[in-house]
PDB file of C-alpha atoms in Angstrom:
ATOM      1  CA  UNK A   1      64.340  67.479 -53.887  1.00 41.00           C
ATOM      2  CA  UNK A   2      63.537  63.819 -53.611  1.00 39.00           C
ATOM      3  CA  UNK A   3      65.375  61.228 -51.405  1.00 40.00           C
ATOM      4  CA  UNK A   4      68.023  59.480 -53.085  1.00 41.00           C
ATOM      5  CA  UNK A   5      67.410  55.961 -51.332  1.00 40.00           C
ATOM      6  CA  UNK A   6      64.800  53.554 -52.808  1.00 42.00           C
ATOM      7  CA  UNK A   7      61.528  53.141 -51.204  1.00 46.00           C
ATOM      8  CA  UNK A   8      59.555  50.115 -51.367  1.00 47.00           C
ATOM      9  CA  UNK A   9      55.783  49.700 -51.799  1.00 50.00           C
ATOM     10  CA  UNK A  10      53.590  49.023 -49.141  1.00 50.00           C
ATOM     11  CA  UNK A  11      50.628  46.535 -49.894  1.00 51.00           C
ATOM     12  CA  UNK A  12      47.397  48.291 -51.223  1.00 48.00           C
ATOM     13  CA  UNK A  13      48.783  49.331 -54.434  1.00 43.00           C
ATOM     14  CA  UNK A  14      49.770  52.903 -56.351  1.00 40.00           C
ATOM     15  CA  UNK A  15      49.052  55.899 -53.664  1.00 46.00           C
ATOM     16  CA  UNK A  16      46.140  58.076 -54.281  1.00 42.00           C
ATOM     17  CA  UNK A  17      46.408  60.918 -56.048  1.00 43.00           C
ATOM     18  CA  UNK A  18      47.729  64.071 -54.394  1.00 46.00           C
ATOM     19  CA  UNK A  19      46.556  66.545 -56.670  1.00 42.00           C
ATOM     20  CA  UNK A  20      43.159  65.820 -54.364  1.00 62.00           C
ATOM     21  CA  UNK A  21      44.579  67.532 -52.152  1.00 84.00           C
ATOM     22  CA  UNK A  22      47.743  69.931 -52.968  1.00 91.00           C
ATOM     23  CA  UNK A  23      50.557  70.809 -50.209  1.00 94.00           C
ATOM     24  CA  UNK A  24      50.095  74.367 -50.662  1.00 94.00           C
ATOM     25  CA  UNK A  25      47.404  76.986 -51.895  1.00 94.00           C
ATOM     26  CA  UNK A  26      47.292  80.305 -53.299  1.00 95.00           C
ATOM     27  CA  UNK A  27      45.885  83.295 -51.579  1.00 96.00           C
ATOM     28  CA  UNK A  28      45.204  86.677 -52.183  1.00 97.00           C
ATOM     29  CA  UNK A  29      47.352  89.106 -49.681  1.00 96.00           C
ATOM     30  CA  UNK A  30      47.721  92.440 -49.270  1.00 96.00           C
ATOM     31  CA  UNK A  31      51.493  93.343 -48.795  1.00 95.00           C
ATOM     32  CA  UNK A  32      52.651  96.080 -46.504  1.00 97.00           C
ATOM     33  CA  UNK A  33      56.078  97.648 -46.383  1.00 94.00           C
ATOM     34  CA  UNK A  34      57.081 100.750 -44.995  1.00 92.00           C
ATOM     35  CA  UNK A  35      56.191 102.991 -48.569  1.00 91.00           C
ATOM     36  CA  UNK A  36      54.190 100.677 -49.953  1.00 95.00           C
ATOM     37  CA  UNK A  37      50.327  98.438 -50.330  1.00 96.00           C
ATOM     38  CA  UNK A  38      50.425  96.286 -52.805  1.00 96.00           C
ATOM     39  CA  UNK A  39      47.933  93.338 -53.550  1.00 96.00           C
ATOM     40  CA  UNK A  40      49.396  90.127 -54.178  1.00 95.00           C
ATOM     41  CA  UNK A  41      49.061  86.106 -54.764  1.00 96.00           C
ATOM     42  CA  UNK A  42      50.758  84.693 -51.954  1.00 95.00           C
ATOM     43  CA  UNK A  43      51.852  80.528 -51.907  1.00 95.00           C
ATOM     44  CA  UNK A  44      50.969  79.268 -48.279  1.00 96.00           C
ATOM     45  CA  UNK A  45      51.239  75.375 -46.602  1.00 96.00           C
ATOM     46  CA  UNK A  46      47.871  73.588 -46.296  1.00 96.00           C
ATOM     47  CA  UNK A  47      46.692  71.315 -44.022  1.00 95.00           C
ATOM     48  CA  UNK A  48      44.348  69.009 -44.115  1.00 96.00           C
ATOM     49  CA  UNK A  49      42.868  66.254 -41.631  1.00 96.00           C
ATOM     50  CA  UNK A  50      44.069  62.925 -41.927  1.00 97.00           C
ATOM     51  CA  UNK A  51      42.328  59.940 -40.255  1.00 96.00           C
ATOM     52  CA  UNK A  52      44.401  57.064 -39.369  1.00 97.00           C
ATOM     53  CA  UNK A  53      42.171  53.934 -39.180  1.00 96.00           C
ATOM     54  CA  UNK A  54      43.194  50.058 -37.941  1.00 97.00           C
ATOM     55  CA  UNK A  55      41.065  47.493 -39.384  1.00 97.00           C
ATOM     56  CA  UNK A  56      38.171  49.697 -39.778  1.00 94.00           C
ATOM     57  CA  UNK A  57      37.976  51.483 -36.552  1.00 91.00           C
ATOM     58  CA  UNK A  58      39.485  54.950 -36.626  1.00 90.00           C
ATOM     59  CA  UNK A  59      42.609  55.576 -34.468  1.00 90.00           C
ATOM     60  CA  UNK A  60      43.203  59.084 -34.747  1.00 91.00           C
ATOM     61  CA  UNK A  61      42.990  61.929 -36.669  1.00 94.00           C
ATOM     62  CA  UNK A  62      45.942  64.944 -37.249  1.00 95.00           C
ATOM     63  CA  UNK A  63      46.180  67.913 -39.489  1.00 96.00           C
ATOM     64  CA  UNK A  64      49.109  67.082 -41.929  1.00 97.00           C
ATOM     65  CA  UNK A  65      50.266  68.100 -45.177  1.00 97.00           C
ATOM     66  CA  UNK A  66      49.062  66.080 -47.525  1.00 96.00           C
ATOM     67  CA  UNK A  67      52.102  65.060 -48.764  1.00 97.00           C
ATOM     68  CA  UNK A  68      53.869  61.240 -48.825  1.00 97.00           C
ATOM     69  CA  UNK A  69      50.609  59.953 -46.940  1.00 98.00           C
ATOM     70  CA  UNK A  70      51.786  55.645 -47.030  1.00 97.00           C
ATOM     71  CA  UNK A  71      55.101  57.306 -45.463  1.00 98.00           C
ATOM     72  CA  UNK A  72      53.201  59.083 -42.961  1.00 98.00           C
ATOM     73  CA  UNK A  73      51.263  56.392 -42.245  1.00 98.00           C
ATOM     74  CA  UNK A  74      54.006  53.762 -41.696  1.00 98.00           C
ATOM     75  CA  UNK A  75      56.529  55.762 -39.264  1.00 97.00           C
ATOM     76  CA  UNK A  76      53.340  57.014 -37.112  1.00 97.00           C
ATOM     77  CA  UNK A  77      52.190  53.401 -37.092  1.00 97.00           C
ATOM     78  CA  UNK A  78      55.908  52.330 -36.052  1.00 95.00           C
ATOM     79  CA  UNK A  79      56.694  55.056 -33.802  1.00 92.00           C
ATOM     80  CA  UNK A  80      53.605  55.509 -31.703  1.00 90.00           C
ATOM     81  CA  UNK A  81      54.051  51.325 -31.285  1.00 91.00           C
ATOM     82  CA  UNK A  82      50.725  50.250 -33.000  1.00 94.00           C
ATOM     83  CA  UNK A  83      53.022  47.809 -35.265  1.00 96.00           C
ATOM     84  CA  UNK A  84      55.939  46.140 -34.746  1.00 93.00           C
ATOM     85  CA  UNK A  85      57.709  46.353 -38.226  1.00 93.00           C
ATOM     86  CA  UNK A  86      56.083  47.025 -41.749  1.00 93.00           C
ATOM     87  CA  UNK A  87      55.260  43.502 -42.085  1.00 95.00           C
ATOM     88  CA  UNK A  88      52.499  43.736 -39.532  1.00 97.00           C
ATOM     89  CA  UNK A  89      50.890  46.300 -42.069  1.00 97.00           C
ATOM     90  CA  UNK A  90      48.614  43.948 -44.579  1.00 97.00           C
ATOM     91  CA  UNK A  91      47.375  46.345 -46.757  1.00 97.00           C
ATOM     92  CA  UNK A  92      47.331  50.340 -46.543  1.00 97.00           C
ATOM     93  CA  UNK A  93      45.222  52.388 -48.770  1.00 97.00           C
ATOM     94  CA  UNK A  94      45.218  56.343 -49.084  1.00 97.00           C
ATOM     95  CA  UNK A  95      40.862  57.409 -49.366  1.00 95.00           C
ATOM     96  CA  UNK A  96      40.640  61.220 -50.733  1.00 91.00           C
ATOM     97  CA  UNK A  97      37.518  62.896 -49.501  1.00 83.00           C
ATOM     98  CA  UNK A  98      36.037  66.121 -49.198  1.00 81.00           C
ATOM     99  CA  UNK A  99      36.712  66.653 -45.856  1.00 86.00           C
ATOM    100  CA  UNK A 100      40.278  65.856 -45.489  1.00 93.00           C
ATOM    101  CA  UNK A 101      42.243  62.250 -46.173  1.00 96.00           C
ATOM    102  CA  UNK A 102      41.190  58.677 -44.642  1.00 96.00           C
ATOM    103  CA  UNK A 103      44.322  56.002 -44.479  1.00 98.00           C
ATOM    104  CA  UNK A 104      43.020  52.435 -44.275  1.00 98.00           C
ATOM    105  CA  UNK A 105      45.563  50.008 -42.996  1.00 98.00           C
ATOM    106  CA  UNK A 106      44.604  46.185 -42.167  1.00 98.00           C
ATOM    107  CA  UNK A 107      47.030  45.414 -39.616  1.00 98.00           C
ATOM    108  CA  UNK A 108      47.845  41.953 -38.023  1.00 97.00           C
ATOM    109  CA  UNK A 109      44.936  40.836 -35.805  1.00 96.00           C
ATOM    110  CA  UNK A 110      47.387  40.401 -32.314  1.00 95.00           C
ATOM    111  CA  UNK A 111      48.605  44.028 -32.589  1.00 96.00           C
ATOM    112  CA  UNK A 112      44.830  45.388 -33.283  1.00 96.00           C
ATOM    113  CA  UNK A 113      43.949  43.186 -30.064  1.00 93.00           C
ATOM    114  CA  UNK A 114      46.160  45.542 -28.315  1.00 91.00           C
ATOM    115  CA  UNK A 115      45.685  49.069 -29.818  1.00 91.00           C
ATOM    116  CA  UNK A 116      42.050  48.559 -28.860  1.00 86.00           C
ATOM    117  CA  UNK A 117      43.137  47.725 -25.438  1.00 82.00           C
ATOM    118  CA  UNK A 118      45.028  51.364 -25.845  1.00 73.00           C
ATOM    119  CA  UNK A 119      42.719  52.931 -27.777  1.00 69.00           C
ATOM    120  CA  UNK A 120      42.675  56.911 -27.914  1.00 50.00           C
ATOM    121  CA  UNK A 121      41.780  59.275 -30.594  1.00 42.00           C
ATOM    122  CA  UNK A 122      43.860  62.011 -31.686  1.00 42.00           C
ATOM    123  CA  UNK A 123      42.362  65.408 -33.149  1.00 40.00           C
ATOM    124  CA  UNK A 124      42.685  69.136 -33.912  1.00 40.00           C
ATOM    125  CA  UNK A 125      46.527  70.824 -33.307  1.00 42.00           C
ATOM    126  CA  UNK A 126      49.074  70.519 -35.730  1.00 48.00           C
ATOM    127  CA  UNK A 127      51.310  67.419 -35.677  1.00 52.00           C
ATOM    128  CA  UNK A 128      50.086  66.853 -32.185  1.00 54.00           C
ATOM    129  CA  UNK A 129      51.324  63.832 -31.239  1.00 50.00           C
ATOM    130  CA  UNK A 130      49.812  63.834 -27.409  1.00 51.00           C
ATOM    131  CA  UNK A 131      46.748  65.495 -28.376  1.00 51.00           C
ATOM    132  CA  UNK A 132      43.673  63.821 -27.058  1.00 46.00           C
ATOM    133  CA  UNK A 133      45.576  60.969 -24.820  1.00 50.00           C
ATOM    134  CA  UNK A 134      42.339  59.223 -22.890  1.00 47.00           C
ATOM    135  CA  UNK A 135      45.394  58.536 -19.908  1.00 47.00           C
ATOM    136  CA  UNK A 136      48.634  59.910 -18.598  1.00 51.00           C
ATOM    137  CA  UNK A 137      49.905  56.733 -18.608  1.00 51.00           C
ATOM    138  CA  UNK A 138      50.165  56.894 -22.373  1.00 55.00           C
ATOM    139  CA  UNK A 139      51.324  60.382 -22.444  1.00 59.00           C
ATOM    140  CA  UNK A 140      54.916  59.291 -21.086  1.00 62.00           C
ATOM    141  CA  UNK A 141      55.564  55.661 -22.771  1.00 65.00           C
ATOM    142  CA  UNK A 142      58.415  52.929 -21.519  1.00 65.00           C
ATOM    143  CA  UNK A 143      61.493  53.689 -24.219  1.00 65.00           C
ATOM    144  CA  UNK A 144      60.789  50.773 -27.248  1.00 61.00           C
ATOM    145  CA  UNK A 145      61.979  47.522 -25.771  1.00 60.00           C
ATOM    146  CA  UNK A 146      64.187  45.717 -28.483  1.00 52.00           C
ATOM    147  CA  UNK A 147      65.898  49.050 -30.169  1.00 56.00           C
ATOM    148  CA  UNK A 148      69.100  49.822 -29.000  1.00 57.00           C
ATOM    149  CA  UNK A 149      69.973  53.614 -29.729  1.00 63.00           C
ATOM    150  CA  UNK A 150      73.378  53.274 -31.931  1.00 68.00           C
ATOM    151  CA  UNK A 151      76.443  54.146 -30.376  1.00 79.00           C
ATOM    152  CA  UNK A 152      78.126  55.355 -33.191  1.00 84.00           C
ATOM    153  CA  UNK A 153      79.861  58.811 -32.733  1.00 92.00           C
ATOM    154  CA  UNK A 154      79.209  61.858 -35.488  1.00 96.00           C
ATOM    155  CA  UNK A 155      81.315  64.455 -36.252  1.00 96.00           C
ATOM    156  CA  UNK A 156      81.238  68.217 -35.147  1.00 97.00           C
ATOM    157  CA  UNK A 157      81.845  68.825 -39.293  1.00 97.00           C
ATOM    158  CA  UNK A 158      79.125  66.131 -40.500  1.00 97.00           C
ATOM    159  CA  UNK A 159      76.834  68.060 -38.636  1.00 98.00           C
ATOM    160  CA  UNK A 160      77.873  71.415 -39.407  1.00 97.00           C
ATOM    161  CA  UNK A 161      77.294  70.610 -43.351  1.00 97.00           C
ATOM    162  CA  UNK A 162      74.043  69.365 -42.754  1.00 98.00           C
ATOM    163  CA  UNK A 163      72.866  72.478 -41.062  1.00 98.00           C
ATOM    164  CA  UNK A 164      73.791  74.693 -43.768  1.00 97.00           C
ATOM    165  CA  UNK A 165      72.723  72.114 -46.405  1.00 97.00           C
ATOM    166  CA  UNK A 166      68.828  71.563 -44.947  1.00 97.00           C
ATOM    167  CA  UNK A 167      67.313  74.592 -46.392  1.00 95.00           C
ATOM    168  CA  UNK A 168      68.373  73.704 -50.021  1.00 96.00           C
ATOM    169  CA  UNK A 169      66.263  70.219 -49.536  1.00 96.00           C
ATOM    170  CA  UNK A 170      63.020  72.278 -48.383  1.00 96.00           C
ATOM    171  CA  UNK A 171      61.212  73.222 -51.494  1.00 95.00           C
ATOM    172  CA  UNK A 172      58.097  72.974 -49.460  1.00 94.00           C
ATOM    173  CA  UNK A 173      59.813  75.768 -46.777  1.00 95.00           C
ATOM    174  CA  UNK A 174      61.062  77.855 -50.003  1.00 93.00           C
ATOM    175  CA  UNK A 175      57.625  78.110 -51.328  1.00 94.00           C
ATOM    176  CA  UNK A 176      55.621  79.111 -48.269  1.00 96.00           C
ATOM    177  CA  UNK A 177      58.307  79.309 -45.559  1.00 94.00           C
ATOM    178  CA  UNK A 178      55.979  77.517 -43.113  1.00 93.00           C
ATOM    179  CA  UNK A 179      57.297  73.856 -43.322  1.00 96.00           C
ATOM    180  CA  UNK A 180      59.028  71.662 -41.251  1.00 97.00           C
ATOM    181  CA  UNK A 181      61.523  69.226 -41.985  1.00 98.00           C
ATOM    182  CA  UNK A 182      63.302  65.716 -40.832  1.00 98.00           C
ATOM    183  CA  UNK A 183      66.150  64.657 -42.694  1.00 98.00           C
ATOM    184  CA  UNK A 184      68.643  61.536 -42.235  1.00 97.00           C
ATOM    185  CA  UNK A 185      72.243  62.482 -42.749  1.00 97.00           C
ATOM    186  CA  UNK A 186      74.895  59.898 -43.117  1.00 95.00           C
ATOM    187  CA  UNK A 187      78.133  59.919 -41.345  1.00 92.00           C
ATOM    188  CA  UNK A 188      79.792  62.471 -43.685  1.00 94.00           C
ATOM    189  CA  UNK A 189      77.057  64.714 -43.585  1.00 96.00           C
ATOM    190  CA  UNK A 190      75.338  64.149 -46.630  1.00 96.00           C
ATOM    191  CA  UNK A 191      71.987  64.806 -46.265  1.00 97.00           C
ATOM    192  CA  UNK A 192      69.933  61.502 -47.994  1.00 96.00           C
ATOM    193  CA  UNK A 193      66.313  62.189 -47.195  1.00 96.00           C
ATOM    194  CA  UNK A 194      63.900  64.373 -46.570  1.00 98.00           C
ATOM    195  CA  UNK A 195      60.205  64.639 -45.575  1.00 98.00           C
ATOM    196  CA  UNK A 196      58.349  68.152 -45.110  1.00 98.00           C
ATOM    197  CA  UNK A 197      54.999  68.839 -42.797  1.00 98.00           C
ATOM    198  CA  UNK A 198      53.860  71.870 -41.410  1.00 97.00           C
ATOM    199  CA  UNK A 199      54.148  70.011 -37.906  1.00 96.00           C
ATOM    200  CA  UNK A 200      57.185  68.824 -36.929  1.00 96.00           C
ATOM    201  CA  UNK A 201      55.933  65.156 -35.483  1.00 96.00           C
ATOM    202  CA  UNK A 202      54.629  64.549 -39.014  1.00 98.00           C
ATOM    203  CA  UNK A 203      57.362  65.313 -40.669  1.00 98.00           C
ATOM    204  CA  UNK A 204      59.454  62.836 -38.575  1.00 98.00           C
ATOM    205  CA  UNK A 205      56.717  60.241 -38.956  1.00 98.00           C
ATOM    206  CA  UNK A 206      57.219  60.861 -42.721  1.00 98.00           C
ATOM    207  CA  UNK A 207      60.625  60.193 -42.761  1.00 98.00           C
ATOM    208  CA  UNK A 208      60.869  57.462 -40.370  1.00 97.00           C
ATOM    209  CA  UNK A 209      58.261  55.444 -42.768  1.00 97.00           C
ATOM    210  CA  UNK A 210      60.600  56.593 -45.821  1.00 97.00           C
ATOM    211  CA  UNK A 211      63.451  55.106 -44.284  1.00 95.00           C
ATOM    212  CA  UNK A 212      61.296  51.862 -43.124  1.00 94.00           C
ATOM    213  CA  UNK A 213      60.420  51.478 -46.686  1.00 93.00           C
ATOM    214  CA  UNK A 214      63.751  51.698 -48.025  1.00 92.00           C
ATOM    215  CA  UNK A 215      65.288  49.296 -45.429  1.00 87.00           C
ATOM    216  CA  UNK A 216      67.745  51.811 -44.763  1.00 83.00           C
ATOM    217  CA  UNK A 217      69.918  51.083 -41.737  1.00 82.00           C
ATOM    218  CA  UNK A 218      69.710  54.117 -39.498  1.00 83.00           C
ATOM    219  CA  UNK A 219      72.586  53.494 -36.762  1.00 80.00           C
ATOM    220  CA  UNK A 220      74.957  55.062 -39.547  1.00 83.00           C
ATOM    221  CA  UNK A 221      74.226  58.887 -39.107  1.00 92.00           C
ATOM    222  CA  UNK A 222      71.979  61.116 -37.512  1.00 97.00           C
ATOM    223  CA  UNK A 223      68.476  62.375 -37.714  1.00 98.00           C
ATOM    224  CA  UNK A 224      67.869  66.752 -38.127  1.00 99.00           C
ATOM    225  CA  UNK A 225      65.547  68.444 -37.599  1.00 98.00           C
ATOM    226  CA  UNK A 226      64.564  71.980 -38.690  1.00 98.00           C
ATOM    227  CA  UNK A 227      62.265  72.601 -34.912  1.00 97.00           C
ATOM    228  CA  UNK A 228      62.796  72.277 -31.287  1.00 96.00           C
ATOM    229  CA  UNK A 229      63.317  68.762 -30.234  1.00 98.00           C
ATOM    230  CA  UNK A 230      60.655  67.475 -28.021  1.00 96.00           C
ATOM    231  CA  UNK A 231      60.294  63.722 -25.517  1.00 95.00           C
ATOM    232  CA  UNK A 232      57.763  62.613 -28.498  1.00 94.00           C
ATOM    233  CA  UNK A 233      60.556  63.468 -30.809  1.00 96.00           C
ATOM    234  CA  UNK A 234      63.325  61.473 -29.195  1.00 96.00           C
ATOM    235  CA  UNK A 235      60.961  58.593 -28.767  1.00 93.00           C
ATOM    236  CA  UNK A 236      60.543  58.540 -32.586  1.00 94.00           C
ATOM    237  CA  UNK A 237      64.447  58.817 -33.345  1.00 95.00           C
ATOM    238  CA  UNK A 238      64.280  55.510 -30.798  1.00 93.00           C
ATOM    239  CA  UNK A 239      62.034  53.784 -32.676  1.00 92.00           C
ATOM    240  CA  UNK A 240      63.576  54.197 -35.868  1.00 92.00           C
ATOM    241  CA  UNK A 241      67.047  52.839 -34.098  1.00 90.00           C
ATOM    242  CA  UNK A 242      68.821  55.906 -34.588  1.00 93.00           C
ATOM    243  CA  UNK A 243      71.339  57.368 -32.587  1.00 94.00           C
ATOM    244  CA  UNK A 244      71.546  60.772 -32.775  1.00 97.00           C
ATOM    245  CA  UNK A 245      69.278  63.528 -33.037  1.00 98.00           C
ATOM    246  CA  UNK A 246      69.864  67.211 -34.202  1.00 99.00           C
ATOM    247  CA  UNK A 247      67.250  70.064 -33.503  1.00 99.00           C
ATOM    248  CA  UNK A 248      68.459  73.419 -35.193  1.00 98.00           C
ATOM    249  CA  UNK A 249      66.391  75.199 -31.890  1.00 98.00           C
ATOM    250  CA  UNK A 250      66.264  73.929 -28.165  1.00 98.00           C
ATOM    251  CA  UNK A 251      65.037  70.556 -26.265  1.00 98.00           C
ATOM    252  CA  UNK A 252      62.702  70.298 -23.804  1.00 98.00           C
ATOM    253  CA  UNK A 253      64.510  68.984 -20.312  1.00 98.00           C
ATOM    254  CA  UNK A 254      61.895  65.634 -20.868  1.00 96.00           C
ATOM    255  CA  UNK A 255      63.521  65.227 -23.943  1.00 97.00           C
ATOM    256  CA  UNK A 256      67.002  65.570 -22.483  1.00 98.00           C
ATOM    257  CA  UNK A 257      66.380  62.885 -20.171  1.00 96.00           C
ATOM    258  CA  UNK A 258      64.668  60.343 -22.237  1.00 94.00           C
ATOM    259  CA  UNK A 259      67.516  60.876 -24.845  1.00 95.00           C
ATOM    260  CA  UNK A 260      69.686  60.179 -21.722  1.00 95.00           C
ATOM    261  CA  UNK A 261      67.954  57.365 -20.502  1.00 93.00           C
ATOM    262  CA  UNK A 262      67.789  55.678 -24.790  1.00 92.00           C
ATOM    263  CA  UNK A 263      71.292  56.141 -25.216  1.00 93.00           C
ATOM    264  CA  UNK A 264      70.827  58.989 -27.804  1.00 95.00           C
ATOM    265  CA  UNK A 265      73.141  61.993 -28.758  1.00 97.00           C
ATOM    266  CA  UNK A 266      71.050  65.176 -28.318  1.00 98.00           C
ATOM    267  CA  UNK A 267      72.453  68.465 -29.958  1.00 98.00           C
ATOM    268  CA  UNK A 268      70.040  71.200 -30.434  1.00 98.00           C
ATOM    269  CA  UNK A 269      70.807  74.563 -31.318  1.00 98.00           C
ATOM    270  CA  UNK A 270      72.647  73.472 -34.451  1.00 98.00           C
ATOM    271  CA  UNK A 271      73.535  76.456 -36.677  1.00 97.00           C
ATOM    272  CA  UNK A 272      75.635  77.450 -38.832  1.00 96.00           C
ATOM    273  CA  UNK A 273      79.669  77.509 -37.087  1.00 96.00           C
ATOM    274  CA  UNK A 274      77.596  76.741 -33.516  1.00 96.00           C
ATOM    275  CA  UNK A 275      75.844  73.364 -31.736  1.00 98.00           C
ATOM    276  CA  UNK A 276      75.007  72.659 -27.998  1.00 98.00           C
ATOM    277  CA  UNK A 277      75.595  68.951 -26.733  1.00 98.00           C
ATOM    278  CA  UNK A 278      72.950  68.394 -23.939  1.00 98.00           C
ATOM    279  CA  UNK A 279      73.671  64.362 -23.581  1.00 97.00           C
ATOM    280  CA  UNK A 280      76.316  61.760 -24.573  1.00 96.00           C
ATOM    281  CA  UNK A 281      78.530  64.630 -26.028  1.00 96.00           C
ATOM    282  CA  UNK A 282      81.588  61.792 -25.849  1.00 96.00           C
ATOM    283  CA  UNK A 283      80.016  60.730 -28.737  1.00 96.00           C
ATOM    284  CA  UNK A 284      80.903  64.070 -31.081  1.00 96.00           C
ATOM    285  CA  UNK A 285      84.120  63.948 -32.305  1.00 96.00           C
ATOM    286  CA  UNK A 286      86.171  66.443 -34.651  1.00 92.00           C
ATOM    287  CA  UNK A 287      86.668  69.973 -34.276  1.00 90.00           C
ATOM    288  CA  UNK A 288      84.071  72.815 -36.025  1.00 89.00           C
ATOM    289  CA  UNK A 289      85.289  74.104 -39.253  1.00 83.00           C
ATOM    290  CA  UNK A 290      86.827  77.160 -39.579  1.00 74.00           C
ATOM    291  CA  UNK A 291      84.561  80.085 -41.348  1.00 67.00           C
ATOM    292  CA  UNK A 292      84.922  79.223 -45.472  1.00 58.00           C
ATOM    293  CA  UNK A 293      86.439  75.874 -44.576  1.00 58.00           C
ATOM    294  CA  UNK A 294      82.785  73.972 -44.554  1.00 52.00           C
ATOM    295  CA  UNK A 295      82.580  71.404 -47.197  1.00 49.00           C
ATOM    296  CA  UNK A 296      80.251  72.435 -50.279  1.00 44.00           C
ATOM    297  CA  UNK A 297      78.683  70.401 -53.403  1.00 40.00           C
ATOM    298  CA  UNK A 298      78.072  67.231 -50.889  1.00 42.00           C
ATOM    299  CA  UNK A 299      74.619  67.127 -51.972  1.00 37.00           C
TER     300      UNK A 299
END
């Protein structure tokens, strides 16, 4: 289900082609149940490496779906604090190969100045997002200075929708059933975006380069996500300038504090008629519906 907010271009033209390299693959399988053997074609999530390079010198590399690559590109560019704003981005340019996906970006010659003072390279695990870090210094990074989490409260019953909505915007999850997802929900719990990745940091980098594209103001809702919520994941909910985040399973207590520390609402086990409020819980308002009373058709 595509997003229903426009999305600029980036500079660098039309993306490449993603048939390259599809989001998921067939497989042969052999099916066991308890009477049963039965061979079958099964659909399953692919992953590919994808090489993020900064004015010719590559930055790092992750295993990612290849799926909405220039968004990919933009909110890890954003939220790992490479770039300031999309602006610093010249030109971006998606390279198919045989061996997995190059992104080119040309990115404004003070910020490259800096990443190479910072330089690391990222490879192997899925989504990985501290994989590879040269110093523990940059492991645990000062919040973003300039982005004030939004103090806006969100209701027990916004929430609650969203939750039971999520799986209906995963086709990726619905063919394979191994996909993450990050969605932005607005303040009545309509769900307005999605991005899927088989790891969860990618699929927030996704949509946090979505919503950069579309200019979309993020202080206005709240940020879900289908996976446990991690310190790298509250970091990127910072960047983007939103204030809440949703997990559907648990945080990590360094997530709880930085999420303290930024300002941001943290809920994580969010299912279905049930949430946990682990920091600026002041900030929920509204009672949880009743079971049958949840809103439907607010898609």
């Amino acid at each position: 289900m595509s997003c229903t907010v426009p999305v600029l271009p980036l500079p660098g033209g039309a993306p490449a082609d993603e048939a390259d390299h599809a989001p998921s693959a067939l497989v042969e399988v052999l099916r066991i149940q308890a009477e049963s053997r039965a061979e079958q074609e099964d659909e399953v999530i692919e992953e590919v490496p994808v090489a993020l390079s900064y004015n010719g010198i590559s930055h790092a590399v992750m295993l990612a779906t290849p799926t909405d690559l220039e968004d990919f590109a933009l909110g890890f560019s954003i939220s790992e604090g490479v770039v300031e704003n999309m602006e610093e981005i010249h030109d971006l340019e998606v390279q198919p190969g045989c061996a997995g996906i190059v992104i080119e970006m040309q990115i404004a010659q003070p910020r490259f100045l800096a990443l190479k003072e910072r330089r690391r390279s990222l490879a192997g695990r899925t989504g990985c997002g501290l994989c590879g870090v040269e110093s523990l210094t940059y492991a645990i990074r000062p919040l973003p200075e300039g982005r004030l989490a939004s103090a806006a409260s969100v209701s027990v019953s916004a929430i609650d929708e969203a939750v039971r909505q999520l799986a209906h915007w995963q086709p990726l999850r619905q063919q394979t059933g191994a996909s993450h997802a990050a969605a932005w929900v607005d303040g009545e719990g309509r769900i307005r975006m999605v991005r899927e990745d088989a790891g969860r940091h990618n699929a927030l980098d996704k949509l946090a380069g979505a919503m950069f594209r579309s200019r979309h103001e993020a202080g206005a809702g709240f940020v879900l996500v289908s996976s446990r919520a991690s310190y790298e994941m509250v970091q990127k909910v910072v960047a983007l300038g939103a204030g809440a985040l949703v997990a559907v399973s648990a945080p990590t207590a360094l997530a709880i504090r930085t999420a303290e520390a930024a300002g941001i609402l943290l809920v994580g086990f969010a299912r279905p008629g049930q949430m946990v409020a682990y920091c600026h819980a002041e900030r929920l308002t509204g009672e949880m519906p009743l079971a049958g009373q949840a809103r439907r058709g607010m898609m």
